[in-house]
Amino acid sequence: MKRIYISEEYCIGCRLCEIHCLVAHTKSKKILKAFKDEIPKDATAAVLVEEEGHLSFALQCRHCSDAPCIEACMTGAMYRDKKTGAVLHDEDKCVGCWMCIMVCPFGVTAADPATHKITSKCDLCAGQDSPACVANCPNEALVYEDRENES
Amino acid sequence: MALKTYESEFKIVRDDSKCIACQVCVRQCANNAHIYDAEDEKVYADDSKCVNCHRCVSMCPTKALHIEHTPLQFMGTANWTSSAIRNVIKQADTGGVVLTAMGCDKKYPNYWDRILLNASQVTNPSIDPLREPMELKTIIGKKPDKLEFENKGGKVSLKTHLTPQLELSTPIMFSAMSYGSISLNAHKSLARAAFEYGIYWNTGEGGLHKDLKKYKDRTIVQVASGRFGVNSEYLNTSAAVEIKIGQGAKPGIGGHLPGEKVPEEISVTRMIPAGTDALSPAPHHDIYSIEDLKQLVYAIKEATRYTKPVFVKIAAVHNVSSIASGVVRAGADAVVIDGLLGGTGAAPAVMRDNVGIPIELAIAVVDARFRDEGIRNQASIIAAGGFRNSADVIKAIALGADAVYLGTAALVALGCHVCQKCYTGKCNWGIATQDPYLTKRLNPNIGSGRLMNLLRGWSIEIKEMLGGMGINAIESLRGNREHLRGIDLHDKERELLGIKAAGETW
């Protein structure tokens, strides 16, 4: 499947990926409107830049082939899209038990403190040619490729 | 604290209706010109730290930023300009030398803009490069006085021994910029682009990083007065060797890479202790004459078993034609001339802005001198310093250059916005810096692609202009000054350039 790959040597820690991820998951998808009206102040993007010293990289759900979050989810809210292979989250089914957060080896799911439900989980910007974080990375530190089917 | 009596040069204008306080500008500015106040949840600016490099403007996701020259200027006069006053105040404050970078920032006549190209009409057909072959291939190196052949039983072979030559796919190369003055990622971008496009890049005087040895067949290694990183292996990991005598931006003076810019990797490449200043003396201390130069040229030829051409780079100064003639007689396979507008990573502003002569005149007088003395075939002429577009390149070739070196244009292709602050080591574009937080901003995969785009674009334009003149090979234009006409030039300038005035016929 097509996955997001990270080149940490080119991540410049600008966090444009986080900003555009938040915008891509709003209704308007317009950056000014999104930040002025739609995105709550403490919102977390589905991609997070990890940073220490001059080393940084942007991490989002790895869409693991044996995803522990799917195993751990008792309601089936966390599921695999049969067509694309992506690990997705159905907010209607989510009961906010946070088991997915507990088992995720990468720490890339986050919950809304108010509703307790999982609100931040990379969906590879379903329907887009390229996820927003990849499309807006100014230095190609994120690339969206299918490397598994390479000969 | 003494009163600071000059104000910021630039003003950061933030459109609050567009600013989303995402702090990308704060993270991107190595000069700390943007400051986030968590209490106010707002981003503020410190204009005094802004260098007008446009990194924040380019990165701002909502295009809320704009930089302008501060409207507040000294009263000044026609001669006492704002910058003249500012520099006097700065020097009175510090007692220091006014440092700067990049090329000359003083408005001297630009001869490229006063030279016009010819085109074919009716009596000679122009050529469409999209339909007919057009040759840009350029060969650099010493050419024999004559070719002798031998015929052995009907099999003809070349008898004359040919000295080593470089073959370029287009008459452009990347000029010397050292690892130290620019980042390893910048070197990687240049090396890869040169390798893939079939031209050459130049290490500059800072040695060759081990990761770049694989590009050796497209690498020109430089030997300068500091002899950094020079040993037998270095000389042989190359396609050609260049002895640097002078640099257009600062003829007559050496270089100084401060110890802070000599981290481990650079110290290994330059073969000097980490954290020590890398000083390039003004002269080579073993070269005080053409005869001395000849010794070094031949020492290098011996060390490389006569397999590589040796270039000698000089700055365009008043006696450039005599010096260049001496350089050829010292055995150089190519003379590199770096003009008044040549760039640098750091130089005193007085040197950069006042020393040397324009490259246009230097090419013309050197080419004419070599022809007069019958030595034009003995060395190629490579011109450097201030080439801004393909028209400048083609005019240089028509004046007599074999190829040109690009420095600033290549850096601009990599992201440089010519803010002239290379010497601070805080290049926000990841080019003229060794700070690992900044160098990763230049991704060589992107950089090399952009350089190749530039080479491709200029090459297409050169073919178009050649075709317009009815010429199908760059070789036929070389030194063909009949295709040039001068405008707004006085007679002496045209005499030196060897070109007729616009309006004069063949």
XYZ file of C-alpha atoms in Angstrom:
657
model
C 0.000 0.000 0.000
C 0.957 3.633 -0.331
C 2.484 4.833 2.905
C 3.952 8.036 4.302
C 7.715 7.692 4.670
C 9.862 9.998 6.794
C 13.290 11.417 5.907
C 14.341 12.872 9.234
C 17.528 14.314 7.721
C 15.379 16.775 5.764
C 12.751 17.578 8.402
C 13.285 21.222 9.242
C 10.891 21.341 12.178
C 8.706 24.044 10.648
C 5.521 22.168 11.607
C 3.698 23.154 8.438
C 2.565 19.498 8.319
C 0.726 19.922 11.621
C -0.885 23.156 10.480
C -2.074 21.762 7.156
C -3.245 18.507 8.781
C -5.522 20.488 11.067
C -6.833 22.515 8.133
C -7.412 19.404 5.991
C -9.674 17.978 8.698
C -11.966 20.996 8.954
C -15.187 21.529 7.070
C -14.071 24.574 5.092
C -10.491 23.394 4.434
C -9.576 27.084 4.159
C -6.624 27.924 6.365
C -7.733 31.359 7.611
C -11.325 30.367 8.256
C -10.163 27.111 9.852
C -7.825 28.808 12.313
C -10.105 31.742 13.084
C -13.374 29.794 13.513
C -13.164 26.035 13.237
C -10.109 24.598 14.979
C -10.291 24.528 18.799
C -7.305 26.094 20.557
C -5.990 22.877 22.095
C -6.540 20.754 18.979
C -3.858 18.178 18.141
C -3.018 17.359 14.567
C -2.843 13.739 13.437
C 0.779 14.370 12.552
C 3.160 15.506 15.268
C 6.693 16.784 14.924
C 9.006 15.130 17.418
C 11.990 17.302 18.102
C 15.152 17.159 20.159
C 18.079 19.453 19.456
C 18.444 19.822 15.715
C 16.896 16.416 15.027
C 13.233 16.372 14.160
C 10.730 14.293 12.260
C 7.010 14.360 11.622
C 5.240 11.232 12.826
C 1.747 10.082 12.015
C -0.076 6.715 12.198
C 2.080 4.082 10.495
C -1.013 2.123 9.410
C 0.694 -1.033 10.742
C 0.053 -4.283 8.882
C -0.633 -5.977 12.249
C -2.176 -2.970 13.962
C -2.391 -3.407 17.777
C -5.056 -0.691 17.958
C -7.454 -2.761 15.820
C -6.814 -5.800 18.046
C -7.401 -3.764 21.184
C -10.523 -1.927 20.058
C -13.533 -3.559 21.652
C -16.198 -1.844 19.571
C -14.639 -2.180 16.164
C -14.275 1.583 15.890
C -10.706 1.101 14.764
C -10.769 -0.826 11.523
C -8.842 -1.501 8.366
C -10.115 -0.105 5.114
C -10.315 -3.154 2.875
C -9.628 -1.203 -0.282
C -6.701 0.953 0.726
C -5.314 -0.993 3.701
C -5.358 2.153 5.844
C -6.189 1.927 9.549
C -9.211 4.165 10.091
C -11.356 5.233 13.010
C -15.144 5.407 13.193
C -16.005 8.077 15.729
C -19.629 6.895 16.044
C -18.501 3.503 17.328
C -15.790 4.892 19.620
C -16.598 4.683 23.337
C -13.489 6.516 24.494
C -11.833 3.630 26.345
C -8.421 4.757 25.074
C -7.107 1.206 24.653
C -5.820 2.216 21.218
C -3.803 4.964 22.854
C -2.431 2.460 25.376
C -1.285 -0.061 22.779
C -0.058 2.235 20.012
C 3.723 1.786 19.839
C 4.138 5.179 18.159
C 1.809 7.294 20.309
C 0.029 8.695 17.292
C -3.608 8.648 18.376
C -5.003 11.343 20.641
C -8.298 11.898 22.401
C -10.505 14.930 22.787
C -10.378 15.802 26.504
C -14.047 16.828 26.446
C -15.688 13.924 24.630
C -13.003 11.360 25.540
C -13.348 10.015 22.000
C -10.426 9.584 19.669
C -10.343 12.761 17.600
C -6.913 12.745 16.107
C -5.929 9.822 13.958
C -4.303 9.939 10.533
C -6.715 8.867 7.798
C -4.180 9.496 5.001
C -6.510 12.340 3.984
C -8.897 9.851 2.382
C -9.836 10.797 -1.128
C -6.796 13.003 -1.720
C -3.941 12.098 -4.051
C -1.465 13.070 -1.392
C -2.051 13.561 2.360
C -1.979 17.229 3.426
C 1.190 16.784 5.513
C 3.069 15.340 2.536
C 1.682 17.822 0.008
C 2.667 20.780 2.178
C 6.084 19.628 3.367
C 8.450 22.241 1.886
C 11.495 19.972 1.949
C 10.237 16.526 0.896
C 10.884 15.210 4.404
C 7.619 13.314 4.015
C 6.911 11.266 0.915
C 3.844 9.213 0.011
C 4.898 6.115 -1.904
C 4.158 2.474 -2.458
C 7.494 0.869 -1.646
C 6.122 -2.593 -0.827
C 5.316 -3.453 -4.435
C 8.633 -2.266 -5.752
C 10.521 -4.988 -7.544
C 24.886 51.472 27.230
C 25.848 53.805 24.439
C 23.058 55.210 22.360
C 22.540 53.368 19.075
C 22.137 56.074 16.477
C 21.108 54.107 13.437
C 17.874 52.236 12.995
C 16.930 48.888 11.478
C 17.323 48.539 7.734
C 14.170 46.499 7.302
C 10.679 46.502 8.659
C 8.708 43.305 9.193
C 5.071 43.919 8.329
C 2.646 41.373 9.745
C -0.970 41.382 8.596
C -2.777 40.556 11.840
C -5.948 39.681 9.966
C -4.002 36.826 8.332
C -1.614 35.778 11.113
C -2.729 32.532 12.769
C 0.161 32.577 15.266
C 1.363 29.187 13.999
C 4.948 30.276 14.722
C 6.451 28.883 11.532
C 8.276 32.230 11.151
C 9.580 31.968 14.723
C 11.005 28.500 14.073
C 12.451 29.425 10.673
C 14.285 32.630 11.558
C 17.849 31.904 12.689
C 18.230 35.603 13.481
C 15.384 35.497 16.019
C 13.547 38.350 14.320
C 10.169 36.772 15.183
C 9.181 36.274 18.820
C 6.123 34.426 20.111
C 4.478 35.734 23.253
C 2.597 32.814 24.824
C 0.694 35.088 27.182
C -0.662 37.243 24.371
C -0.762 34.302 21.929
C 0.733 36.627 19.368
C 3.881 36.805 17.272
C 5.902 40.010 17.464
C 8.855 41.166 15.356
C 12.271 42.560 16.175
C 13.059 44.551 13.022
C 16.671 45.124 14.049
C 17.428 41.427 13.555
C 15.835 41.082 10.114
C 18.222 40.577 7.161
C 15.495 40.543 4.490
C 16.205 36.961 3.414
C 12.486 36.250 2.884
C 12.596 32.825 4.538
C 9.651 33.700 6.786
C 7.750 35.281 3.896
C 8.166 32.149 1.788
C 7.258 29.768 4.625
C 4.269 31.661 6.092
C 1.250 29.446 5.316
C -1.193 32.347 5.198
C 1.099 34.855 3.453
C 0.670 37.245 6.366
C 4.244 38.542 6.177
C 5.902 41.214 4.151
C 9.353 42.784 4.548
C 10.098 46.309 3.388
C 13.029 48.691 3.522
C 12.338 50.817 6.535
C 10.823 54.132 5.438
C 13.005 55.885 8.000
C 16.182 56.887 6.174
C 18.959 59.290 7.045
C 18.520 62.684 5.495
C 21.589 62.009 3.356
C 22.731 63.676 0.158
C 23.373 62.378 -3.306
C 26.797 61.244 -2.110
C 26.228 60.745 1.603
C 23.710 57.957 1.055
C 21.969 56.234 3.924
C 24.286 53.229 3.700
C 27.397 55.455 3.630
C 26.250 57.184 6.820
C 25.262 53.888 8.442
C 28.699 52.357 7.763
C 30.530 55.346 9.236
C 28.394 55.136 12.382
C 28.925 51.387 12.668
C 32.687 51.797 12.357
C 32.725 54.645 14.851
C 30.834 52.334 17.213
C 33.097 49.332 16.801
C 36.395 50.312 15.179
C 35.999 47.286 12.904
C 35.961 46.452 9.225
C 32.580 46.493 7.473
C 32.086 42.905 6.407
C 29.790 41.776 3.647
C 29.195 38.877 1.255
C 28.048 37.985 -2.284
C 29.158 40.184 -5.224
C 29.845 43.901 -5.726
C 26.958 46.103 -4.586
C 28.041 49.330 -6.242
C 26.468 50.559 -9.448
C 29.216 50.380 -12.062
C 28.353 50.154 -15.764
C 27.201 46.658 -16.614
C 28.601 45.922 -20.050
C 26.403 42.882 -20.641
C 23.484 45.294 -20.636
C 25.280 47.477 -23.173
C 26.015 44.714 -25.655
C 23.443 43.584 -28.217
C 23.319 40.276 -30.079
C 22.798 39.791 -33.799
C 20.156 37.749 -35.642
C 19.717 36.442 -39.176
C 17.349 38.090 -41.655
C 16.766 37.191 -45.336
C 20.368 36.915 -46.510
C 21.355 34.174 -44.093
C 18.864 31.704 -42.685
C 18.188 31.364 -38.989
C 18.010 27.851 -37.541
C 15.208 26.355 -35.478
C 16.865 24.405 -32.641
C 13.716 22.346 -32.133
C 14.001 20.966 -35.670
C 17.698 20.909 -36.354
C 20.691 19.733 -34.323
C 22.392 22.402 -32.245
C 25.728 21.722 -30.576
C 26.615 23.188 -27.177
C 29.349 20.692 -26.397
C 32.442 22.479 -25.143
C 35.954 21.113 -24.742
C 38.234 22.739 -22.180
C 41.987 22.301 -22.281
C 45.170 23.028 -24.190
C 44.837 22.419 -27.938
C 47.853 21.420 -30.068
C 49.309 23.904 -32.575
C 48.626 21.436 -35.353
C 47.390 17.896 -35.788
C 49.599 15.304 -37.379
C 48.323 12.003 -38.682
C 50.041 8.859 -39.755
C 48.884 6.493 -42.411
C 49.773 2.856 -41.765
C 48.588 0.709 -44.615
C 45.475 2.765 -45.233
C 44.681 3.042 -41.475
C 44.856 6.677 -40.475
C 45.561 7.517 -36.859
C 46.376 10.636 -34.873
C 50.079 11.114 -34.320
C 49.878 14.277 -32.216
C 49.773 13.699 -28.482
C 46.671 15.337 -26.982
C 46.818 16.727 -23.482
C 43.886 15.997 -21.129
C 40.608 17.765 -21.948
C 37.272 18.262 -20.185
C 34.065 17.742 -22.109
C 31.037 19.840 -21.089
C 27.504 19.273 -22.370
C 26.887 23.028 -22.148
C 29.434 25.855 -21.750
C 28.644 26.338 -18.049
C 30.279 25.063 -14.849
C 29.724 25.673 -11.146
C 32.412 27.870 -9.668
C 34.518 27.286 -6.602
C 32.612 27.570 -3.332
C 34.274 25.790 -0.445
C 32.806 23.317 2.020
C 32.901 25.631 4.999
C 31.646 28.680 3.177
C 28.648 26.616 2.037
C 27.053 23.526 3.504
C 27.639 19.901 2.599
C 24.075 19.711 1.258
C 24.905 22.610 -1.085
C 28.029 20.745 -2.236
C 25.982 17.583 -2.730
C 23.436 19.492 -4.837
C 26.160 21.026 -7.035
C 28.082 17.766 -7.424
C 25.036 15.713 -8.295
C 23.692 18.269 -10.777
C 27.104 18.584 -12.479
C 27.460 14.818 -12.622
C 24.037 14.241 -14.101
C 24.095 17.161 -16.532
C 27.584 16.455 -17.822
C 29.337 19.588 -16.603
C 31.779 20.180 -13.749
C 31.577 21.536 -10.233
C 34.404 22.957 -8.172
C 35.240 22.082 -4.563
C 36.623 25.487 -3.670
C 39.558 25.575 -1.304
C 38.010 23.585 1.542
C 38.814 20.054 0.397
C 36.512 17.317 -0.847
C 34.138 15.606 1.583
C 34.399 11.817 1.522
C 30.735 11.429 0.519
C 31.409 13.306 -2.715
C 34.310 11.218 -3.980
C 31.931 9.245 -6.168
C 31.459 12.352 -8.312
C 35.221 12.584 -8.995
C 34.886 12.453 -12.773
C 32.896 15.703 -12.672
C 34.851 17.393 -9.882
C 37.407 20.162 -10.190
C 39.485 20.249 -7.021
C 40.943 23.547 -5.945
C 44.361 24.249 -4.498
C 44.457 27.651 -2.826
C 46.900 29.474 -0.606
C 45.748 27.681 2.562
C 46.217 24.262 0.857
C 43.333 22.880 2.921
C 42.601 19.207 2.369
C 45.271 18.943 -0.325
C 47.163 15.689 -0.706
C 47.934 13.292 -3.503
C 44.625 11.446 -3.139
C 42.676 14.730 -3.245
C 44.446 15.847 -6.417
C 43.706 12.532 -8.060
C 40.045 12.381 -6.975
C 39.175 14.838 -9.697
C 38.698 15.607 -13.364
C 40.867 18.739 -13.174
C 42.837 20.741 -10.630
C 42.457 24.488 -10.185
C 45.112 26.671 -8.572
C 43.399 29.674 -7.064
C 45.519 32.790 -7.054
C 42.749 35.334 -6.686
C 39.023 35.846 -6.368
C 36.960 38.538 -8.089
C 35.183 39.629 -4.937
C 38.402 40.253 -3.052
C 41.463 40.334 -5.301
C 44.670 40.488 -3.353
C 43.397 39.276 -0.033
C 43.033 35.852 1.497
C 40.239 34.179 3.378
C 39.309 33.591 6.978
C 36.921 30.868 8.102
C 36.376 31.478 11.820
C 36.915 28.577 14.219
C 33.210 28.485 15.103
C 32.553 27.352 11.556
C 35.045 24.497 11.732
C 33.116 21.577 13.242
C 34.334 17.968 13.099
C 33.319 17.196 9.494
C 34.941 20.351 8.147
C 38.067 19.819 10.211
C 38.455 16.314 8.760
C 37.839 17.526 5.199
C 40.161 20.520 5.536
C 42.701 18.518 7.548
C 42.934 21.096 10.338
C 42.059 20.804 14.050
C 38.364 21.325 14.863
C 37.506 24.774 16.170
C 40.615 26.479 14.776
C 40.469 29.390 12.354
C 41.107 28.394 8.744
C 43.306 31.152 7.355
C 44.079 31.405 3.654
C 47.041 33.748 3.204
C 46.722 36.575 0.682
C 49.464 35.173 -1.596
C 50.633 31.598 -2.005
C 53.816 31.826 0.033
C 55.639 29.690 -2.518
C 54.526 31.756 -5.525
C 56.097 35.139 -6.117
C 56.557 34.921 -9.891
C 55.320 33.217 -13.033
C 58.287 30.843 -12.689
C 57.127 29.891 -9.182
C 53.604 29.347 -10.498
C 55.033 27.101 -13.204
C 56.644 24.961 -10.513
C 53.314 24.426 -8.794
C 51.488 23.780 -12.079
C 54.031 21.114 -12.996
C 54.198 19.703 -9.458
C 50.451 19.108 -9.754
C 50.790 17.699 -13.272
C 53.466 15.317 -11.990
C 51.332 14.344 -9.001
C 48.436 13.543 -11.317
C 50.649 11.852 -13.943
C 49.676 14.404 -16.614
C 46.138 12.958 -16.719
C 44.290 16.101 -15.637
C 44.147 19.637 -16.954
C 45.401 22.277 -14.517
C 43.483 25.562 -14.306
C 44.798 28.773 -12.798
C 42.242 31.190 -11.439
C 43.038 34.887 -11.214
C 40.951 37.919 -10.410
C 40.326 40.444 -13.196
C 42.700 43.255 -12.255
C 44.274 46.075 -14.227
C 47.077 44.012 -15.793
C 44.907 40.958 -16.339
C 45.983 40.334 -19.929
C 49.707 40.286 -19.133
C 49.143 38.137 -16.058
C 46.940 35.715 -18.009
C 49.608 35.495 -20.689
C 52.145 34.592 -18.008
C 49.760 32.019 -16.589
C 49.535 30.291 -19.985
C 53.303 30.298 -20.244
C 53.430 28.729 -16.786
C 51.667 25.737 -18.297
C 48.033 26.242 -17.319
C 45.533 24.366 -19.506
C 42.857 26.944 -18.721
C 42.887 30.444 -17.303
C 39.956 31.289 -15.077
C 39.225 35.003 -14.816
C 36.981 36.148 -11.993
C 35.498 39.608 -12.572
C 34.551 42.574 -10.430
C 31.073 41.190 -9.725
C 32.335 37.808 -8.462
C 30.877 36.648 -5.174
C 32.275 35.600 -1.822
C 31.156 34.166 1.482
C 32.846 37.000 3.359
C 34.905 40.026 2.384
C 35.495 43.579 3.555
C 32.934 45.724 1.719
C 35.644 48.128 0.535
C 37.451 45.296 -1.265
C 34.321 43.778 -2.756
C 32.981 47.079 -4.016
C 36.149 48.784 -5.266
C 38.776 46.315 -6.466
C 39.123 44.741 -9.898
C 37.704 45.323 -13.366
C 34.514 44.122 -15.076
C 34.680 40.610 -16.495
C 33.422 41.763 -19.913
C 36.537 43.895 -20.479
C 38.793 41.225 -18.977
C 37.536 38.488 -21.328
C 37.953 40.764 -24.331
C 41.467 41.921 -23.528
C 42.722 38.478 -22.503
C 41.299 36.833 -25.634
C 42.785 39.592 -27.823
C 46.182 39.343 -26.127
C 46.294 35.555 -26.515
C 45.463 35.876 -30.215
C 48.094 38.576 -30.707
C 50.700 36.406 -29.038
C 49.592 33.277 -30.901
C 48.874 31.376 -27.702
C 45.066 31.298 -27.790
C 45.076 27.551 -28.465
C 47.355 26.854 -25.540
C 44.709 27.503 -22.889
C 40.960 27.809 -22.549
C 39.463 30.955 -21.066
C 36.867 30.446 -18.358
C 34.998 33.551 -17.226
C 33.428 33.992 -13.810
C 31.688 36.667 -11.811
C 28.176 37.978 -12.104
C 26.505 35.904 -14.826
C 22.797 36.457 -14.317
C 21.214 34.809 -17.342
C 21.895 32.929 -20.565
C 22.322 36.172 -22.541
C 25.290 37.122 -20.325
C 26.752 33.665 -20.996
C 26.387 33.808 -24.780
C 27.843 37.339 -24.892
C 30.843 36.140 -22.851
C 31.403 33.343 -25.346
C 31.133 35.719 -28.296
C 33.732 37.931 -26.589
C 36.100 34.970 -26.419
C 35.392 32.862 -23.328
C 35.304 29.081 -23.717
C 32.957 28.535 -20.778
C 31.602 30.372 -17.771
C 31.476 29.600 -14.078
C 28.258 30.175 -12.142
C 28.399 30.850 -8.413
C 25.689 33.244 -7.295
C 23.222 32.066 -9.959
C 23.655 28.480 -8.730
C 23.088 29.542 -5.122
C 19.993 31.511 -6.099
C 18.704 28.345 -7.796
C 19.252 26.575 -4.456
C 17.175 29.152 -2.570
C 19.573 32.055 -1.873
C 17.833 35.429 -1.790
C 21.107 37.433 -1.926
C 20.704 39.006 1.514
C 24.531 39.258 1.683
C 24.818 37.826 5.189
C 26.747 34.630 4.320
C 29.505 35.650 6.739
C 27.195 35.384 9.748
C 26.836 31.619 9.286
C 23.103 31.954 9.907
C 21.836 31.361 6.384
C 18.146 30.629 6.736
C 18.140 28.809 3.402
C 20.634 26.196 4.639
C 23.306 27.212 2.123
C 25.985 29.400 3.745
C 25.881 27.798 7.169
C 27.195 24.783 9.082
C 24.484 24.821 11.764
C 22.883 21.354 11.544
C 19.480 22.874 12.314
C 19.804 25.064 9.200
C 21.767 22.883 6.757
C 18.992 20.290 6.556
C 16.755 22.949 5.000
C 18.560 22.320 1.740
C 17.521 18.901 0.476
C 20.073 17.884 -2.197
C 17.399 15.891 -4.039
C 15.458 19.116 -4.548
C 18.577 21.268 -4.934
C 20.208 19.177 -7.656
C 16.923 19.071 -9.571
C 16.631 22.848 -9.434
C 20.222 23.292 -10.642
C 19.585 20.937 -13.542
C 16.443 22.868 -14.408
C 18.516 26.054 -14.510
C 21.158 24.464 -16.746
C 18.468 23.088 -19.031
C 16.627 26.408 -19.242
C 19.764 28.389 -20.038
C 20.937 25.795 -22.552
C 17.629 25.954 -24.413
C 17.846 29.746 -24.477
C 21.445 29.652 -25.721
C 20.349 27.314 -28.530
C 17.514 29.687 -29.416
C 19.870 32.662 -29.571
C 22.455 30.706 -31.578
C 19.758 29.581 -33.987
C 18.616 33.160 -34.361
C 22.130 34.131 -35.386
C 22.171 31.304 -37.921
C 24.818 29.370 -36.013
C 24.441 25.677 -35.188
C 27.375 25.171 -32.828
C 28.601 27.222 -29.885
C 32.125 26.647 -31.236
C 31.301 28.915 -34.199
C 30.342 31.774 -31.923
C 33.407 31.597 -29.689
C 35.337 34.855 -30.077
C 33.035 35.868 -32.942
C 32.656 39.505 -31.911
C 31.004 40.458 -35.194
C 27.824 39.130 -33.618
C 28.029 41.782 -30.898
C 27.276 45.497 -31.054
C 27.809 48.074 -28.324
C 25.233 50.575 -27.157
C 25.858 53.521 -24.852
C 29.604 52.820 -24.843
C 32.391 55.266 -25.569
C 34.995 54.519 -28.251
C 37.703 53.337 -25.879
C 35.353 50.846 -24.242
C 34.302 49.502 -27.633
C 37.930 49.327 -28.701
C 38.776 47.265 -25.624
C 35.718 45.062 -26.085
C 36.589 44.738 -29.763
C 33.021 45.356 -30.885
C 31.369 47.751 -33.295
C 28.706 50.259 -32.288
C 25.042 49.401 -32.716
C 24.121 50.507 -36.232
C 27.528 49.820 -37.761
C 27.459 47.220 -40.512
C 29.838 44.263 -41.038
